[in-house]
Amino acid sequence: MHRILYFTGTGNCLRVAGLLKEKFGDDTDLLRVCSETAGAEKEEISGTLGIVYPVYSGNMPIMLKTFLDELSVDPQTYVYAVAVHGGMPGRTSVYMESVFQQKQMKLAASFQIRLPHNGILLFDAEPEARQKLWLSGLPARILEISDAVKEEMLVAGGSSFPSLKKMAELGLKIPKGFAPPNVQTAPNTLFDPALREKDFWTDDRCSGCGICVKVCPAANIQIREGKPEWLGHCENCVACFQWCPEQSIQYKEETKERRRYHNPDVELKEILI
């Protein structure tokens, strides 16, 4: 059995997981890590296990880390991970290795895929031409990864975090006292997503449609008096920002002029929970 776990907000990881499944065939099962599956009883996984995950502020989503901690995996399972990032892969591969070391297992292979970023809280979306460039290279990268997995190759990960200069070139606003996160600390230590959400709000375009509720993988939004209300356990995926049909969800005053992005090959109905 081949199972691929994935966490997605704006569709990049869903697209990667779906393309990998096409390469591996009908024996491959996709499982989305979200509020509905996080608390469910988890059967032991054996055979081949893939983990496709986004990189948020240099780390993996908190929900995914918790899910993996609770997961039972047969020691003989071939485990590989695919970090999908927008230019800042961070140290997630090193951290992922530590997750399986705690299970007395080895992460056999660690891959990275560069796709358009969705970090609207920090900077504007990439120009459309650059987005198309990253997306056009995806099929070849999928083939490369699938071939390696079929051969059960050992592929080392690594540590990669941009310099302060590189972050400035990307348009990142560097927080006071910033230092690259330590791999031993919990995910999302660079920015605490729960602290950020207190500055989420909606402008006058909000219709109260509730799409933000339905796309949130953490079940962190409810509609109250016709407007979204965040409940304190944000994962920093910004699906609510990116899929809002009116582009009405904002962070402080910083996102009002920023363009939105979600994967163009993924439809809204595929993201709804």
PDB file of N, CA and C in Angstrom, residues 19-103:
ATOM      1  N   LEU A  19      -0.566  14.759  -8.624  1.00  0.00           N
ATOM      2  CA  LEU A  19       0.310  14.353  -9.720  1.00  0.00           C
ATOM      3  C   LEU A  19       1.157  13.142  -9.342  1.00  0.00           C
ATOM      4  N   LEU A  20       1.581  13.083  -8.100  1.00  0.00           N
ATOM      5  CA  LEU A  20       2.332  11.904  -7.647  1.00  0.00           C
ATOM      6  C   LEU A  20       1.449  10.657  -7.689  1.00  0.00           C
ATOM      7  N   LYS A  21       0.215  10.798  -7.256  1.00  0.00           N
ATOM      8  CA  LYS A  21      -0.706   9.661  -7.297  1.00  0.00           C
ATOM      9  C   LYS A  21      -0.869   9.143  -8.721  1.00  0.00           C
ATOM     10  N   GLU A  22      -0.952  10.058  -9.693  1.00  0.00           N
ATOM     11  CA  GLU A  22      -1.067   9.639 -11.092  1.00  0.00           C
ATOM     12  C   GLU A  22       0.132   8.803 -11.520  1.00  0.00           C
ATOM     13  N   LYS A  23       1.308   9.124 -11.034  1.00  0.00           N
ATOM     14  CA  LYS A  23       2.521   8.387 -11.388  1.00  0.00           C
ATOM     15  C   LYS A  23       2.562   7.018 -10.721  1.00  0.00           C
ATOM     16  N   PHE A  24       1.993   6.916  -9.529  1.00  0.00           N
ATOM     17  CA  PHE A  24       2.101   5.667  -8.771  1.00  0.00           C
ATOM     18  C   PHE A  24       0.940   4.708  -9.018  1.00  0.00           C
ATOM     19  N   GLY A  25      -0.180   5.192  -9.534  1.00  0.00           N
ATOM     20  CA  GLY A  25      -1.266   4.295  -9.897  1.00  0.00           C
ATOM     21  C   GLY A  25      -2.348   4.143  -8.847  1.00  0.00           C
ATOM     22  N   ASP A  26      -3.260   3.211  -9.127  1.00  0.00           N
ATOM     23  CA  ASP A  26      -4.466   3.040  -8.322  1.00  0.00           C
ATOM     24  C   ASP A  26      -4.196   2.541  -6.910  1.00  0.00           C
ATOM     25  N   ASP A  27      -3.042   1.960  -6.666  1.00  0.00           N
ATOM     26  CA  ASP A  27      -2.729   1.451  -5.338  1.00  0.00           C
ATOM     27  C   ASP A  27      -2.347   2.575  -4.370  1.00  0.00           C
ATOM     28  N   THR A  28      -2.366   3.796  -4.841  1.00  0.00           N
ATOM     29  CA  THR A  28      -1.970   4.938  -4.018  1.00  0.00           C
ATOM     30  C   THR A  28      -3.202   5.645  -3.472  1.00  0.00           C
ATOM     31  N   ASP A  29      -3.169   5.927  -2.180  1.00  0.00           N
ATOM     32  CA  ASP A  29      -4.283   6.547  -1.484  1.00  0.00           C
ATOM     33  C   ASP A  29      -3.859   7.924  -0.987  1.00  0.00           C
ATOM     34  N   LEU A  30      -4.686   8.946  -1.217  1.00  0.00           N
ATOM     35  CA  LEU A  30      -4.418  10.286  -0.718  1.00  0.00           C
ATOM     36  C   LEU A  30      -5.206  10.534   0.561  1.00  0.00           C
ATOM     37  N   LEU A  31      -4.564  11.145   1.550  1.00  0.00           N
ATOM     38  CA  LEU A  31      -5.234  11.497   2.792  1.00  0.00           C
ATOM     39  C   LEU A  31      -4.873  12.917   3.171  1.00  0.00           C
ATOM     40  N   ARG A  32      -5.864  13.769   3.227  1.00  0.00           N
ATOM     41  CA  ARG A  32      -5.636  15.175   3.590  1.00  0.00           C
ATOM     42  C   ARG A  32      -5.547  15.314   5.110  1.00  0.00           C
ATOM     43  N   VAL A  33      -4.542  15.998   5.584  1.00  0.00           N
ATOM     44  CA  VAL A  33      -4.415  16.303   7.004  1.00  0.00           C
ATOM     45  C   VAL A  33      -5.169  17.606   7.253  1.00  0.00           C
ATOM     46  N   CYS A  34      -6.262  17.511   8.006  1.00  0.00           N
ATOM     47  CA  CYS A  34      -7.091  18.676   8.297  1.00  0.00           C
ATOM     48  C   CYS A  34      -7.869  18.398   9.576  1.00  0.00           C
ATOM     49  N   SER A  35      -8.751  19.288   9.935  1.00  0.00           N
ATOM     50  CA  SER A  35      -9.489  19.136  11.188  1.00  0.00           C
ATOM     51  C   SER A  35     -10.296  17.843  11.228  1.00  0.00           C
ATOM     52  N   GLU A  36     -10.816  17.398  10.086  1.00  0.00           N
ATOM     53  CA  GLU A  36     -11.649  16.197  10.048  1.00  0.00           C
ATOM     54  C   GLU A  36     -10.846  14.925  10.263  1.00  0.00           C
ATOM     55  N   THR A  37      -9.601  14.911   9.821  1.00  0.00           N
ATOM     56  CA  THR A  37      -8.788  13.698   9.946  1.00  0.00           C
ATOM     57  C   THR A  37      -7.830  13.745  11.136  1.00  0.00           C
ATOM     58  N   ALA A  38      -7.570  14.942  11.662  1.00  0.00           N
ATOM     59  CA  ALA A  38      -6.583  15.076  12.732  1.00  0.00           C
ATOM     60  C   ALA A  38      -6.979  14.307  13.983  1.00  0.00           C
ATOM     61  N   GLY A  39      -8.260  14.330  14.316  1.00  0.00           N
ATOM     62  CA  GLY A  39      -8.699  13.666  15.533  1.00  0.00           C
ATOM     63  C   GLY A  39      -9.196  12.250  15.327  1.00  0.00           C
ATOM     64  N   ALA A  40      -9.197  11.774  14.088  1.00  0.00           N
ATOM     65  CA  ALA A  40      -9.704  10.432  13.796  1.00  0.00           C
ATOM     66  C   ALA A  40      -8.688   9.366  14.200  1.00  0.00           C
ATOM     67  N   GLU A  41      -9.200   8.176  14.460  1.00  0.00           N
ATOM     68  CA  GLU A  41      -8.310   7.056  14.784  1.00  0.00           C
ATOM     69  C   GLU A  41      -7.451   6.735  13.562  1.00  0.00           C
ATOM     70  N   LYS A  42      -6.173   6.523  13.810  1.00  0.00           N
ATOM     71  CA  LYS A  42      -5.229   6.345  12.703  1.00  0.00           C
ATOM     72  C   LYS A  42      -4.741   4.898  12.658  1.00  0.00           C
ATOM     73  N   GLU A  43      -4.942   4.237  11.520  1.00  0.00           N
ATOM     74  CA  GLU A  43      -4.468   2.881  11.355  1.00  0.00           C
ATOM     75  C   GLU A  43      -2.973   2.886  11.065  1.00  0.00           C
ATOM     76  N   GLU A  44      -2.318   1.805  11.410  1.00  0.00           N
ATOM     77  CA  GLU A  44      -0.878   1.727  11.157  1.00  0.00           C
ATOM     78  C   GLU A  44      -0.619   1.731   9.658  1.00  0.00           C
ATOM     79  N   ILE A  45       0.411   2.455   9.268  1.00  0.00           N
ATOM     80  CA  ILE A  45       0.771   2.569   7.857  1.00  0.00           C
ATOM     81  C   ILE A  45       1.979   1.682   7.574  1.00  0.00           C
ATOM     82  N   SER A  46       1.905   0.965   6.483  1.00  0.00           N
ATOM     83  CA  SER A  46       3.029   0.131   6.057  1.00  0.00           C
ATOM     84  C   SER A  46       3.152   0.227   4.542  1.00  0.00           C
ATOM     85  N   GLY A  47       4.266  -0.265   4.028  1.00  0.00           N
ATOM     86  CA  GLY A  47       4.497  -0.212   2.587  1.00  0.00           C
ATOM     87  C   GLY A  47       5.288   1.021   2.223  1.00  0.00           C
ATOM     88  N   THR A  48       4.595   2.042   1.696  1.00  0.00           N
ATOM     89  CA  THR A  48       5.234   3.303   1.319  1.00  0.00           C
ATOM     90  C   THR A  48       4.402   4.463   1.847  1.00  0.00           C
ATOM     91  N   LEU A  49       5.066   5.407   2.457  1.00  0.00           N
ATOM     92  CA  LEU A  49       4.388   6.584   3.002  1.00  0.00           C
ATOM     93  C   LEU A  49       5.033   7.843   2.446  1.00  0.00           C
ATOM     94  N   GLY A  50       4.231   8.676   1.792  1.00  0.00           N
ATOM     95  CA  GLY A  50       4.688   9.972   1.313  1.00  0.00           C
ATOM     96  C   GLY A  50       4.038  11.082   2.113  1.00  0.00           C
ATOM     97  N   ILE A  51       4.756  12.153   2.344  1.00  0.00           N
ATOM     98  CA  ILE A  51       4.240  13.308   3.076  1.00  0.00           C
ATOM     99  C   ILE A  51       4.517  14.549   2.228  1.00  0.00           C
ATOM    100  N   VAL A  52       3.463  15.179   1.747  1.00  0.00           N
ATOM    101  CA  VAL A  52       3.585  16.390   0.944  1.00  0.00           C
ATOM    102  C   VAL A  52       3.102  17.555   1.797  1.00  0.00           C
ATOM    103  N   TYR A  53       3.972  18.514   2.028  1.00  0.00           N
ATOM    104  CA  TYR A  53       3.611  19.556   2.985  1.00  0.00           C
ATOM    105  C   TYR A  53       4.167  20.924   2.570  1.00  0.00           C
ATOM    106  N   PRO A  54       3.460  21.982   2.966  1.00  0.00           N
ATOM    107  CA  PRO A  54       3.923  23.336   2.655  1.00  0.00           C
ATOM    108  C   PRO A  54       4.906  23.822   3.716  1.00  0.00           C
ATOM    109  N   VAL A  55       5.723  24.758   3.324  1.00  0.00           N
ATOM    110  CA  VAL A  55       6.649  25.399   4.255  1.00  0.00           C
ATOM    111  C   VAL A  55       6.098  26.776   4.588  1.00  0.00           C
ATOM    112  N   TYR A  56       5.772  26.984   5.859  1.00  0.00           N
ATOM    113  CA  TYR A  56       5.254  28.265   6.323  1.00  0.00           C
ATOM    114  C   TYR A  56       6.269  28.910   7.253  1.00  0.00           C
ATOM    115  N   SER A  57       6.811  30.041   6.844  1.00  0.00           N
ATOM    116  CA  SER A  57       7.773  30.775   7.674  1.00  0.00           C
ATOM    117  C   SER A  57       8.911  29.868   8.135  1.00  0.00           C
ATOM    118  N   GLY A  58       9.365  29.019   7.231  1.00  0.00           N
ATOM    119  CA  GLY A  58      10.511  28.163   7.524  1.00  0.00           C
ATOM    120  C   GLY A  58      10.199  26.889   8.262  1.00  0.00           C
ATOM    121  N   ASN A  59       8.932  26.584   8.495  1.00  0.00           N
ATOM    122  CA  ASN A  59       8.556  25.387   9.233  1.00  0.00           C
ATOM    123  C   ASN A  59       7.342  24.704   8.631  1.00  0.00           C
ATOM    124  N   MET A  60       7.057  23.507   9.130  1.00  0.00           N
ATOM    125  CA  MET A  60       5.878  22.776   8.687  1.00  0.00           C
ATOM    126  C   MET A  60       4.666  23.202   9.520  1.00  0.00           C
ATOM    127  N   PRO A  61       3.444  22.978   9.030  1.00  0.00           N
ATOM    128  CA  PRO A  61       2.255  23.317   9.807  1.00  0.00           C
ATOM    129  C   PRO A  61       2.213  22.565  11.133  1.00  0.00           C
ATOM    130  N   ILE A  62       1.735  23.235  12.169  1.00  0.00           N
ATOM    131  CA  ILE A  62       1.648  22.632  13.498  1.00  0.00           C
ATOM    132  C   ILE A  62       0.762  21.390  13.470  1.00  0.00           C
ATOM    133  N   MET A  63      -0.369  21.485  12.763  1.00  0.00           N
ATOM    134  CA  MET A  63      -1.299  20.358  12.701  1.00  0.00           C
ATOM    135  C   MET A  63      -0.642  19.124  12.092  1.00  0.00           C
ATOM    136  N   LEU A  64       0.172  19.313  11.081  1.00  0.00           N
ATOM    137  CA  LEU A  64       0.859  18.190  10.451  1.00  0.00           C
ATOM    138  C   LEU A  64       1.843  17.543  11.411  1.00  0.00           C
ATOM    139  N   LYS A  65       2.604  18.366  12.131  1.00  0.00           N
ATOM    140  CA  LYS A  65       3.571  17.833  13.081  1.00  0.00           C
ATOM    141  C   LYS A  65       2.859  16.987  14.134  1.00  0.00           C
ATOM    142  N   THR A  66       1.738  17.480  14.655  1.00  0.00           N
ATOM    143  CA  THR A  66       0.963  16.734  15.650  1.00  0.00           C
ATOM    144  C   THR A  66       0.428  15.438  15.063  1.00  0.00           C
ATOM    145  N   PHE A  67      -0.074  15.510  13.826  1.00  0.00           N
ATOM    146  CA  PHE A  67      -0.595  14.326  13.137  1.00  0.00           C
ATOM    147  C   PHE A  67       0.485  13.257  13.016  1.00  0.00           C
ATOM    148  N   LEU A  68       1.682  13.662  12.618  1.00  0.00           N
ATOM    149  CA  LEU A  68       2.783  12.707  12.445  1.00  0.00           C
ATOM    150  C   LEU A  68       3.232  12.124  13.785  1.00  0.00           C
ATOM    151  N   ASP A  69       3.230  12.932  14.816  1.00  0.00           N
ATOM    152  CA  ASP A  69       3.605  12.441  16.139  1.00  0.00           C
ATOM    153  C   ASP A  69       2.685  11.312  16.596  1.00  0.00           C
ATOM    154  N   GLU A  70       1.407  11.416  16.224  1.00  0.00           N
ATOM    155  CA  GLU A  70       0.407  10.425  16.654  1.00  0.00           C
ATOM    156  C   GLU A  70       0.306   9.244  15.703  1.00  0.00           C
ATOM    157  N   LEU A  71       0.973   9.312  14.572  1.00  0.00           N
ATOM    158  CA  LEU A  71       0.846   8.288  13.532  1.00  0.00           C
ATOM    159  C   LEU A  71       1.668   7.047  13.864  1.00  0.00           C
ATOM    160  N   SER A  72       1.067   5.894  13.649  1.00  0.00           N
ATOM    161  CA  SER A  72       1.776   4.625  13.816  1.00  0.00           C
ATOM    162  C   SER A  72       2.253   4.146  12.452  1.00  0.00           C
ATOM    163  N   VAL A  73       3.563   3.902  12.349  1.00  0.00           N
ATOM    164  CA  VAL A  73       4.158   3.513  11.073  1.00  0.00           C
ATOM    165  C   VAL A  73       5.001   2.259  11.269  1.00  0.00           C
ATOM    166  N   ASP A  74       4.762   1.256  10.427  1.00  0.00           N
ATOM    167  CA  ASP A  74       5.577   0.044  10.480  1.00  0.00           C
ATOM    168  C   ASP A  74       7.041   0.402  10.213  1.00  0.00           C
ATOM    169  N   PRO A  75       7.955  -0.114  11.022  1.00  0.00           N
ATOM    170  CA  PRO A  75       9.376   0.250  10.884  1.00  0.00           C
ATOM    171  C   PRO A  75       9.974  -0.047   9.515  1.00  0.00           C
ATOM    172  N   GLN A  76       9.380  -0.970   8.769  1.00  0.00           N
ATOM    173  CA  GLN A  76       9.912  -1.322   7.448  1.00  0.00           C
ATOM    174  C   GLN A  76       9.374  -0.431   6.324  1.00  0.00           C
ATOM    175  N   THR A  77       8.544   0.540   6.679  1.00  0.00           N
ATOM    176  CA  THR A  77       7.925   1.410   5.678  1.00  0.00           C
ATOM    177  C   THR A  77       8.958   2.328   5.029  1.00  0.00           C
ATOM    178  N   TYR A  78       8.878   2.462   3.720  1.00  0.00           N
ATOM    179  CA  TYR A  78       9.697   3.442   3.004  1.00  0.00           C
ATOM    180  C   TYR A  78       8.991   4.788   3.109  1.00  0.00           C
ATOM    181  N   VAL A  79       9.638   5.744   3.769  1.00  0.00           N
ATOM    182  CA  VAL A  79       9.031   7.057   4.028  1.00  0.00           C
ATOM    183  C   VAL A  79       9.782   8.132   3.260  1.00  0.00           C
ATOM    184  N   TYR A  80       9.034   8.937   2.538  1.00  0.00           N
ATOM    185  CA  TYR A  80       9.634  10.078   1.838  1.00  0.00           C
ATOM    186  C   TYR A  80       8.792  11.324   2.099  1.00  0.00           C
ATOM    187  N   ALA A  81       9.410  12.478   1.999  1.00  0.00           N
ATOM    188  CA  ALA A  81       8.714  13.739   2.243  1.00  0.00           C
ATOM    189  C   ALA A  81       9.016  14.716   1.114  1.00  0.00           C
ATOM    190  N   VAL A  82       8.012  15.516   0.769  1.00  0.00           N
ATOM    191  CA  VAL A  82       8.158  16.529  -0.274  1.00  0.00           C
ATOM    192  C   VAL A  82       7.767  17.877   0.324  1.00  0.00           C
ATOM    193  N   ALA A  83       8.732  18.758   0.475  1.00  0.00           N
ATOM    194  CA  ALA A  83       8.481  20.106   0.991  1.00  0.00           C
ATOM    195  C   ALA A  83       8.191  21.035  -0.180  1.00  0.00           C
ATOM    196  N   VAL A  84       7.016  21.637  -0.176  1.00  0.00           N
ATOM    197  CA  VAL A  84       6.617  22.568  -1.231  1.00  0.00           C
ATOM    198  C   VAL A  84       6.786  23.982  -0.679  1.00  0.00           C
ATOM    199  N   HIS A  85       7.639  24.759  -1.314  1.00  0.00           N
ATOM    200  CA  HIS A  85       7.981  26.063  -0.754  1.00  0.00           C
ATOM    201  C   HIS A  85       7.981  27.140  -1.832  1.00  0.00           C
ATOM    202  N   GLY A  86       7.987  28.382  -1.391  1.00  0.00           N
ATOM    203  CA  GLY A  86       7.974  29.504  -2.307  1.00  0.00           C
ATOM    204  C   GLY A  86       9.280  30.259  -2.340  1.00  0.00           C
ATOM    205  N   GLY A  87      10.374  29.539  -2.099  1.00  0.00           N
ATOM    206  CA  GLY A  87      11.695  30.156  -2.136  1.00  0.00           C
ATOM    207  C   GLY A  87      12.433  30.090  -0.824  1.00  0.00           C
ATOM    208  N   MET A  88      11.744  29.629   0.228  1.00  0.00           N
ATOM    209  CA  MET A  88      12.337  29.540   1.560  1.00  0.00           C
ATOM    210  C   MET A  88      12.057  28.158   2.152  1.00  0.00           C
ATOM    211  N   PRO A  89      12.774  27.118   1.733  1.00  0.00           N
ATOM    212  CA  PRO A  89      12.513  25.771   2.250  1.00  0.00           C
ATOM    213  C   PRO A  89      12.819  25.618   3.726  1.00  0.00           C
ATOM    214  N   GLY A  90      13.654  26.529   4.258  1.00  0.00           N
ATOM    215  CA  GLY A  90      13.936  26.478   5.685  1.00  0.00           C
ATOM    216  C   GLY A  90      14.640  25.205   6.096  1.00  0.00           C
ATOM    217  N   ARG A  91      14.343  24.742   7.298  1.00  0.00           N
ATOM    218  CA  ARG A  91      14.977  23.551   7.855  1.00  0.00           C
ATOM    219  C   ARG A  91      13.973  22.423   8.063  1.00  0.00           C
ATOM    220  N   THR A  92      12.920  22.458   7.266  1.00  0.00           N
ATOM    221  CA  THR A  92      11.850  21.486   7.465  1.00  0.00           C
ATOM    222  C   THR A  92      12.301  20.053   7.244  1.00  0.00           C
ATOM    223  N   SER A  93      13.214  19.821   6.296  1.00  0.00           N
ATOM    224  CA  SER A  93      13.661  18.450   6.055  1.00  0.00           C
ATOM    225  C   SER A  93      14.410  17.908   7.273  1.00  0.00           C
ATOM    226  N   VAL A  94      15.184  18.764   7.921  1.00  0.00           N
ATOM    227  CA  VAL A  94      15.893  18.349   9.136  1.00  0.00           C
ATOM    228  C   VAL A  94      14.897  18.053  10.245  1.00  0.00           C
ATOM    229  N   TYR A  95      13.892  18.903  10.360  1.00  0.00           N
ATOM    230  CA  TYR A  95      12.888  18.681  11.396  1.00  0.00           C
ATOM    231  C   TYR A  95      12.087  17.413  11.106  1.00  0.00           C
ATOM    232  N   MET A  96      11.753  17.180   9.838  1.00  0.00           N
ATOM    233  CA  MET A  96      11.010  15.974   9.476  1.00  0.00           C
ATOM    234  C   MET A  96      11.809  14.730   9.832  1.00  0.00           C
ATOM    235  N   GLU A  97      13.101  14.772   9.604  1.00  0.00           N
ATOM    236  CA  GLU A  97      13.954  13.648   9.990  1.00  0.00           C
ATOM    237  C   GLU A  97      13.861  13.379  11.478  1.00  0.00           C
ATOM    238  N   SER A  98      13.825  14.432  12.284  1.00  0.00           N
ATOM    239  CA  SER A  98      13.767  14.248  13.736  1.00  0.00           C
ATOM    240  C   SER A  98      12.447  13.620  14.181  1.00  0.00           C
ATOM    241  N   VAL A  99      11.357  13.921  13.452  1.00  0.00           N
ATOM    242  CA  VAL A  99      10.061  13.333  13.768  1.00  0.00           C
ATOM    243  C   VAL A  99      10.129  11.809  13.672  1.00  0.00           C
ATOM    244  N   PHE A 100      10.778  11.315  12.623  1.00  0.00           N
ATOM    245  CA  PHE A 100      10.845   9.867  12.433  1.00  0.00           C
ATOM    246  C   PHE A 100      11.956   9.233  13.263  1.00  0.00           C
ATOM    247  N   GLN A 101      12.970   9.979  13.604  1.00  0.00           N
ATOM    248  CA  GLN A 101      13.980   9.467  14.530  1.00  0.00           C
ATOM    249  C   GLN A 101      13.355   9.142  15.881  1.00  0.00           C
ATOM    250  N   GLN A 102      12.389   9.949  16.302  1.00  0.00           N
ATOM    251  CA  GLN A 102      11.690   9.698  17.548  1.00  0.00           C
ATOM    252  C   GLN A 102      10.864   8.416  17.487  1.00  0.00           C
ATOM    253  N   LYS A 103      10.536   7.987  16.276  1.00  0.00           N
ATOM    254  CA  LYS A 103       9.812   6.730  16.091  1.00  0.00           C
ATOM    255  C   LYS A 103      10.776   5.568  15.837  1.00  0.00           C
TER     256      LYS A 103
END
